[in-house]
């Protein structure tokens, strides 16, 4: 009976998308994981290439009461794309070539499967810039960025994905095609569904087209590396820089342990005893950049921070950025799993967060480094652990929970740019009281009453208050 | 009976806010209008000074089934604050002194009644900037800015109110106090209720506190005035400037008629035959600004635009900005009413919009000028008319309808920064199809099922498709 129903659904999916339906376990299994944890088996995988196909699939899912999971490149770090309740995965990665730039309007219209890197390149061909730059840009899709409201180092000056989305085409849970926003930067016509849907992790509607605004591309960049002997100085320096009159385009920080990993891994010449290093990029007219970095240097000298190295050439600048680029590979260990977090705190609390994370590292004897986007308090505590060792798993679970709790205690948030997905939903009740969470749920229930769209994400199940990384699925 | 009910409500309101309740017609009448059209009489006016007071008033309104209208300084141009169905006005203008800056976190926490100008000043004391700058800044409240998602000239580089709100405290329609967002710029924890509520015109919740992010204050500004012989050149120049590698902080345009009004009113020396003038401000390091304006001048020379005057001093810069400042008073005529619109179009369509508006001006023989924020397509067609003359009213109604329709036809939107309120709701069905509007309404119905919060705004009544400016209320 169940078998017959499956065949029937398969046949009807093939009526919609032809050969772009996968039902073999060997094929489906590769759509069951993402960049986080866990493995789940969807019942069907389809690769829609048109809004009308998405619409028909959603209507079919309503007929057969199946969950739907939109999916990009699966680089997600919070489990947002995991098909946790079976059902249909909509793999958008093949809908990757419909992207058009309107240079005179400073906008791009794109389908969800287009790679973020392709959007960057297209904008740059016209001396324009699409600023959001998640570190997965070269492989991730814009659809995934839209679902998770992806960030990146540019956030401190240019904001995140949401800040560049001015209009959407969306297929609703009922299978209607709707439009939100439009083609203009300023738009206050009706509710801002665009900014509600971007970052909603595919739980309120399926984005089938986005209109992105572009900005003039800065002519050049220049970078300084600042070394700190203690975390207090590092913390004070962040505010000092941001009130110096210069507006950095990137501010990336590495803690003591990250520095040592980078020295070990890439042989980069950094003082092993440093408490932290900060990379500060400025962008704009080439002639002014050295002066801007000197302004920052002078502001830092006022608070006793003097170890400032300004890149004197493009190659020196590239060498400085190797420090940041090497962190992620430097943390990887053979056979171990990397757990990337993104707890985010108010700027003034960054030193406290670093200290607390160091305590947690000691307490659970973890291979843990911290780096991240200092200009917006968005830190990435990153753990490398043997997740086949139950003891190690327990330690990671406890450490991550303590990190989240402390971030909230400091006035911060669970997630700056990775999303809630599966990984962080047990902690939602620590950040939001019952009424605040009920307000969010009311929106979900109104727009997707049957919880058909990416179910099992964002909202914790009743009583779910603990992170569990190990399971047997 | 009705009388007794009124006394009872008044007494219970006084239990909540003491003397800050107004019931006399003479007092209530001044809360019945705003910067748009129409006069409505609320039943009660209260001036809450605490979130708990707002909460209790909302609960009382639920008991007596009364509508609630949050109100700031009443400068609103779309009728968003009009108490169209009677009920209770919450006048926040007295809750104007609770505002705190956290300079190390680059944030301000403010109550709704604080003047936008006070927030500007507080940020600047710390070398920081709160960029949104609606032209009513000196008198309007931040609460009104939040409700309407106010914009201003800074939009082209710095965005609008919403782009600077990272957290809210809100009283819901049910009288719950909830929190959205937090204290960090990057935040993807749950749905983005902050950006949904900002710009929702007080129809989804009552904002009682906002956390605003600040940015480093640019050190200086410099300005150029560009004169155009034809609208085509003006249009091409906007894209040309925005792709020159320089990012202007303001780009304000005046059409031929606005130029002549300004010459007549303020005696400013501008060529009366010009098709348009554009003011372009750049901001940042003082040393680079002349170079940036030269870059713009060179880019414009390439497309044959050569009438570029660069301010050589601060006083020359101030004189150039007098051109823009004089427009609004120049349009005012004794005994006439000023109708300010803000239809917004994609950048490349600005010249077409100017041409169409000129046609409409001729067709209805109107005193109509156009100025606005060229860098984001946000135009302000502004009419001065004798609204006691039924013929004139009819002409204005028809002209405004044609302007809206053409903006939508060009891929633009009804409102860039003024909001929908009463004035533009008849046109919502032209911009949104039924499914898109139903999606918006579903959110309203879920969060405020009894339509208690600022009823009669944004959504048109069934069959309401025509602007009516004259009425006898």
Coordinates of N, CA, C and O in Angstrom, one line a residue, chain A residues 15-112:
Chain A
X15 N 5.7 13.7 -13.8 CA 4.8 14.5 -14.7 C 5.1 16.0 -14.6 O 4.9 16.8 -15.6
X16 N 5.7 16.4 -13.5 CA 6.0 17.8 -13.3 C 7.4 18.2 -13.8 O 7.6 19.1 -14.5
X17 N 8.4 17.4 -13.3 CA 9.8 17.7 -13.6 C 10.5 16.7 -14.5 O 11.7 16.8 -14.7
X18 N 9.8 15.8 -15.1 CA 10.4 14.8 -16.0 C 11.5 13.9 -15.2 O 11.2 13.4 -14.2
X19 N 12.6 13.8 -15.8 CA 13.7 12.9 -15.2 C 14.3 13.4 -13.9 O 15.0 12.7 -13.3
X20 N 14.0 14.7 -13.6 CA 14.7 15.3 -12.4 C 14.0 14.9 -11.1 O 13.7 15.8 -10.3
X21 N 13.8 13.6 -10.9 CA 13.3 13.0 -9.7 C 14.2 11.9 -9.3 O 14.5 11.1 -10.1
X22 N 14.6 11.8 -8.0 CA 15.4 10.7 -7.6 C 14.8 10.0 -6.4 O 14.3 10.6 -5.5
X23 N 14.7 8.7 -6.6 CA 14.0 7.8 -5.6 C 14.9 6.7 -5.0 O 14.7 6.2 -4.0
X24 N 16.0 6.4 -5.7 CA 16.9 5.4 -5.2 C 17.6 5.8 -3.9 O 18.0 7.0 -3.8
X25 N 17.8 4.9 -3.0 CA 18.4 5.3 -1.7 C 19.8 5.9 -2.0 O 20.2 6.9 -1.4
X26 N 20.5 5.3 -2.9 CA 21.9 5.7 -3.1 C 21.9 7.2 -3.6 O 22.8 7.9 -3.2
X27 N 20.9 7.6 -4.3 CA 20.8 9.0 -4.7 C 20.3 9.9 -3.6 O 20.8 11.0 -3.3
X28 N 19.2 9.4 -2.9 CA 18.6 10.2 -1.8 C 19.5 10.5 -0.7 O 19.4 11.5 0.0
X29 N 20.4 9.5 -0.4 CA 21.2 9.6 0.8 C 22.1 10.9 0.7 O 22.4 11.5 1.8
X30 N 22.5 11.3 -0.5 CA 23.4 12.5 -0.5 C 22.6 13.8 -0.3 O 23.2 14.9 -0.2
X31 N 21.3 13.7 -0.2 CA 20.5 14.9 0.2 C 20.1 14.9 1.6 O 19.3 15.7 2.0
X32 N 20.7 14.0 2.4 CA 20.2 13.8 3.8 C 21.1 14.5 4.8 O 20.8 14.4 6.0
X33 N 22.2 15.1 4.4 CA 23.0 15.8 5.3 C 23.4 17.2 4.8 O 23.1 17.5 3.7
X34 N 24.0 18.0 5.7 CA 24.5 19.3 5.3 C 25.8 19.5 6.1 O 26.4 18.6 6.5
X35 N 26.2 20.8 6.2 CA 27.5 21.1 6.9 C 27.4 20.9 8.4 O 28.4 21.2 9.1
X36 N 26.3 20.5 8.9 CA 26.2 20.3 10.4 C 26.2 18.8 10.8 O 27.1 18.1 10.3
X37 N 25.3 18.4 11.5 CA 25.3 17.0 12.0 C 24.0 16.3 11.6 O 23.0 16.9 11.3
X38 N 24.1 14.9 11.6 CA 22.9 14.1 11.4 C 22.7 13.8 9.9 O 23.3 14.4 9.0
X39 N 22.0 12.7 9.7 CA 21.7 12.1 8.4 C 20.3 11.7 8.4 O 19.9 10.9 9.3
X40 N 19.6 12.2 7.4 CA 18.1 11.8 7.3 C 17.8 11.5 5.9 O 18.5 12.0 5.0
X41 N 16.9 10.6 5.7 CA 16.6 10.1 4.3 C 15.3 10.7 3.8 O 14.2 10.5 4.4
X42 N 15.4 11.6 2.8 CA 14.1 12.1 2.2 C 13.5 11.0 1.4 O 14.2 10.1 0.9
X43 N 12.2 11.1 1.1 CA 11.5 10.1 0.3 C 11.7 10.4 -1.2 O 11.8 9.4 -2.0
X44 N 11.8 11.7 -1.5 CA 12.0 12.0 -2.9 C 12.9 13.2 -3.0 O 12.9 14.1 -2.2
X45 N 13.7 13.3 -4.1 CA 14.5 14.4 -4.4 C 14.1 14.9 -5.8 O 14.0 14.1 -6.7
X46 N 13.8 16.2 -5.9 CA 13.5 16.7 -7.2 C 14.4 18.0 -7.5 O 14.9 18.6 -6.5
X47 N 14.5 18.3 -8.7 CA 15.4 19.4 -9.1 C 14.6 20.4 -10.0 O 14.7 20.3 -11.2
X48 N 13.7 21.2 -9.4 CA 12.9 22.1 -10.2 C 13.7 23.1 -10.9 O 14.8 23.6 -10.4
X49 N 13.3 23.5 -12.1 CA 14.0 24.5 -12.9 C 13.0 25.7 -13.3 O 13.3 26.4 -14.2
X50 N 11.9 25.7 -12.6 CA 10.9 26.8 -12.9 C 10.0 27.0 -11.7 O 9.7 26.0 -11.0
X51 N 9.5 28.2 -11.6 CA 8.5 28.5 -10.5 C 7.3 27.7 -10.6 O 6.8 27.2 -9.6
X52 N 6.8 27.5 -11.8 CA 5.6 26.7 -12.0 C 5.8 25.2 -11.5 O 4.9 24.6 -11.0
X53 N 7.0 24.7 -11.7 CA 7.3 23.4 -11.2 C 7.3 23.3 -9.7 O 6.7 22.4 -9.1
X54 N 7.9 24.4 -9.1 CA 7.9 24.4 -7.6 C 6.4 24.5 -7.1 O 6.0 23.7 -6.2
X55 N 5.6 25.3 -7.8 CA 4.2 25.4 -7.4 C 3.5 24.1 -7.5 O 2.8 23.7 -6.6
X56 N 3.7 23.4 -8.6 CA 3.0 22.1 -8.8 C 3.5 21.1 -7.7 O 2.7 20.3 -7.2
X57 N 4.8 21.1 -7.4 CA 5.3 20.1 -6.4 C 4.7 20.4 -5.0 O 4.3 19.5 -4.3
X58 N 4.6 21.7 -4.7 CA 4.0 22.1 -3.4 C 2.5 21.7 -3.4 O 2.0 21.1 -2.4
X59 N 1.8 21.8 -4.5 CA 0.4 21.4 -4.5 C 0.3 19.9 -4.3 O -0.6 19.4 -3.6
X60 N 1.2 19.2 -5.0 CA 1.3 17.7 -4.8 C 1.5 17.3 -3.4 O 0.9 16.4 -2.8
X61 N 2.5 18.0 -2.8 CA 2.8 17.8 -1.4 C 1.6 18.0 -0.5 O 1.4 17.3 0.5
X62 N 0.8 18.9 -0.8 CA -0.5 19.2 -0.1 C -1.4 18.0 -0.2 O -2.1 17.6 0.7
X63 N -1.5 17.5 -1.4 CA -2.4 16.3 -1.7 C -2.0 15.1 -0.9 O -2.8 14.5 -0.3
X64 N -0.6 14.9 -0.8 CA -0.1 13.7 -0.2 C 0.4 13.9 1.2 O 1.0 13.1 1.9
X65 N 0.2 15.1 1.7 CA 0.6 15.5 3.1 C 2.1 15.2 3.3 O 2.4 14.5 4.3
X66 N 2.9 15.7 2.5 CA 4.4 15.5 2.6 C 5.1 16.8 3.0 O 4.8 17.9 2.5
X67 N 6.1 16.7 3.8 CA 7.0 17.9 4.1 C 7.8 18.2 2.9 O 8.1 17.3 2.0
X68 N 8.2 19.5 2.8 CA 9.1 19.9 1.7 C 10.3 20.6 2.3 O 10.2 21.5 3.2
X69 N 11.4 20.4 1.7 CA 12.7 21.0 2.2 C 13.4 21.6 1.0 O 14.0 20.9 0.2
X70 N 13.4 22.9 0.9 CA 14.3 23.6 -0.1 C 15.7 23.4 0.2 O 16.1 23.3 1.4
X71 N 16.6 23.2 -0.8 CA 18.0 22.9 -0.5 C 18.9 23.6 -1.6 O 18.5 23.6 -2.8
X72 N 20.0 24.2 -1.1 CA 20.9 24.8 -2.1 C 22.1 23.9 -2.2 O 22.0 22.8 -2.7
X73 N 23.3 24.3 -1.8 CA 24.5 23.5 -1.9 C 24.8 22.7 -0.7 O 25.7 22.0 -0.6
X74 N 23.9 22.8 0.4 CA 24.1 22.0 1.6 C 25.2 22.4 2.4 O 25.7 21.6 3.2
X75 N 25.7 23.7 2.3 CA 26.9 24.1 3.1 C 26.4 24.6 4.5 O 27.3 24.9 5.4
X76 N 25.1 24.6 4.7 CA 24.5 25.1 6.0 C 25.2 24.5 7.2 O 25.4 23.3 7.3
X77 N 25.4 25.3 8.3 CA 26.1 24.8 9.5 C 25.2 24.6 10.6 O 25.6 24.2 11.7
X78 N 23.9 24.8 10.5 CA 22.9 24.7 11.6 C 21.9 23.6 11.3 O 20.9 23.5 12.1
X79 N 22.0 22.9 10.2 CA 21.0 21.9 10.0 C 19.7 22.3 9.3 O 18.7 21.6 9.3
X80 N 19.7 23.6 8.8 CA 18.5 24.1 8.2 C 18.0 23.4 7.0 O 16.8 23.4 6.7
X81 N 18.9 22.6 6.3 CA 18.4 21.9 5.1 C 18.2 20.4 5.3 O 18.0 19.7 4.3
X82 N 18.3 20.0 6.5 CA 18.1 18.5 6.8 C 16.6 18.1 6.6 O 15.8 18.7 7.2
X83 N 16.4 17.0 5.8 CA 15.0 16.5 5.7 C 14.6 15.7 6.8 O 14.4 14.4 6.7
X84 N 14.4 16.3 8.0 CA 14.3 15.5 9.2 C 13.0 14.7 9.3 O 13.0 13.7 10.1
X85 N 12.0 15.0 8.6 CA 10.7 14.2 8.6 C 10.4 13.5 7.3 O 9.3 13.2 7.0
X86 N 11.4 13.2 6.5 CA 11.2 12.6 5.2 C 10.5 13.6 4.3 O 10.5 14.8 4.6
X87 N 9.9 13.1 3.2 CA 9.2 14.0 2.3 C 10.0 14.3 1.1 O 10.9 13.5 0.7
X88 N 9.8 15.5 0.6 CA 10.4 15.9 -0.7 C 11.5 17.0 -0.5 O 11.2 18.0 0.1
X89 N 12.7 16.7 -1.0 CA 13.7 17.7 -1.1 C 13.6 18.4 -2.4 O 13.6 17.8 -3.5
X90 N 13.6 19.8 -2.4 CA 13.7 20.5 -3.6 C 15.1 21.0 -3.8 O 15.6 21.9 -3.1
X91 N 15.9 20.3 -4.6 CA 17.3 20.6 -4.8 C 17.3 21.7 -5.9 O 17.1 21.5 -7.1
X92 N 17.7 22.9 -5.5 CA 17.7 24.1 -6.4 C 19.0 24.3 -7.1 O 19.2 25.2 -7.9
X93 N 20.0 23.4 -6.8 CA 21.4 23.6 -7.3 C 21.5 23.6 -8.8 O 22.4 24.1 -9.4
X94 N 20.5 23.0 -9.5 CA 20.6 22.9 -10.9 C 19.9 24.1 -11.6 O 20.1 24.4 -12.8
X95 N 19.2 24.9 -10.8 CA 18.5 26.1 -11.4 C 19.5 27.2 -11.2 O 19.2 28.2 -10.4
X96 N 20.6 27.1 -11.9 CA 21.8 27.9 -11.5 C 22.2 28.9 -12.6 O 23.3 29.5 -12.5
X97 N 21.4 29.0 -13.6 CA 21.9 29.9 -14.7 C 21.0 31.0 -15.1 O 21.3 31.8 -16.0
X98 N 19.9 31.2 -14.3 CA 19.0 32.3 -14.6 C 19.4 33.5 -13.7 O 18.9 33.6 -12.5
X99 N 20.2 34.4 -14.2 CA 20.6 35.5 -13.4 C 20.8 36.7 -14.4 O 21.5 36.5 -15.4
X100 N 20.2 37.8 -14.1 CA 20.3 39.0 -15.0 C 20.7 40.2 -14.2 O 20.1 40.5 -13.2
X101 N 21.6 41.0 -14.7 CA 22.0 42.3 -14.1 C 21.3 43.4 -14.9 O 21.2 43.4 -16.1
X102 N 20.8 44.4 -14.1 CA 20.3 45.6 -14.7 C 21.2 46.8 -14.2 O 20.8 47.4 -13.2
X103 N 22.3 47.0 -14.9 CA 23.3 47.9 -14.3 C 22.8 49.3 -14.1 O 23.2 50.0 -13.1
X104 N 21.9 49.8 -14.9 CA 21.4 51.2 -14.7 C 20.4 51.3 -13.5 O 20.2 52.4 -13.0
X105 N 19.9 50.2 -13.1 CA 19.0 50.2 -11.9 C 19.8 49.7 -10.7 O 19.2 49.6 -9.6
X106 N 21.0 49.3 -10.9 CA 21.8 48.7 -9.8 C 21.2 47.5 -9.1 O 21.2 47.4 -7.9
X107 N 20.5 46.7 -10.0 CA 19.9 45.5 -9.4 C 20.3 44.2 -10.2 O 20.6 44.3 -11.4
X108 N 20.2 43.1 -9.5 CA 20.3 41.8 -10.1 C 19.1 41.0 -9.8 O 18.6 41.1 -8.7
X109 N 18.5 40.3 -10.8 CA 17.5 39.3 -10.5 C 18.0 37.9 -10.7 O 18.7 37.6 -11.7
X110 N 17.8 37.1 -9.7 CA 18.4 35.8 -9.7 C 17.5 34.7 -9.2 O 16.6 34.9 -8.4
X111 N 17.7 33.5 -9.8 CA 17.0 32.3 -9.3 C 17.8 31.7 -8.1 O 19.0 31.9 -8.0
X112 N 17.1 30.8 -7.3 CA 17.8 30.4 -6.1 C 19.1 29.6 -6.3 O 19.9 29.6 -5.4

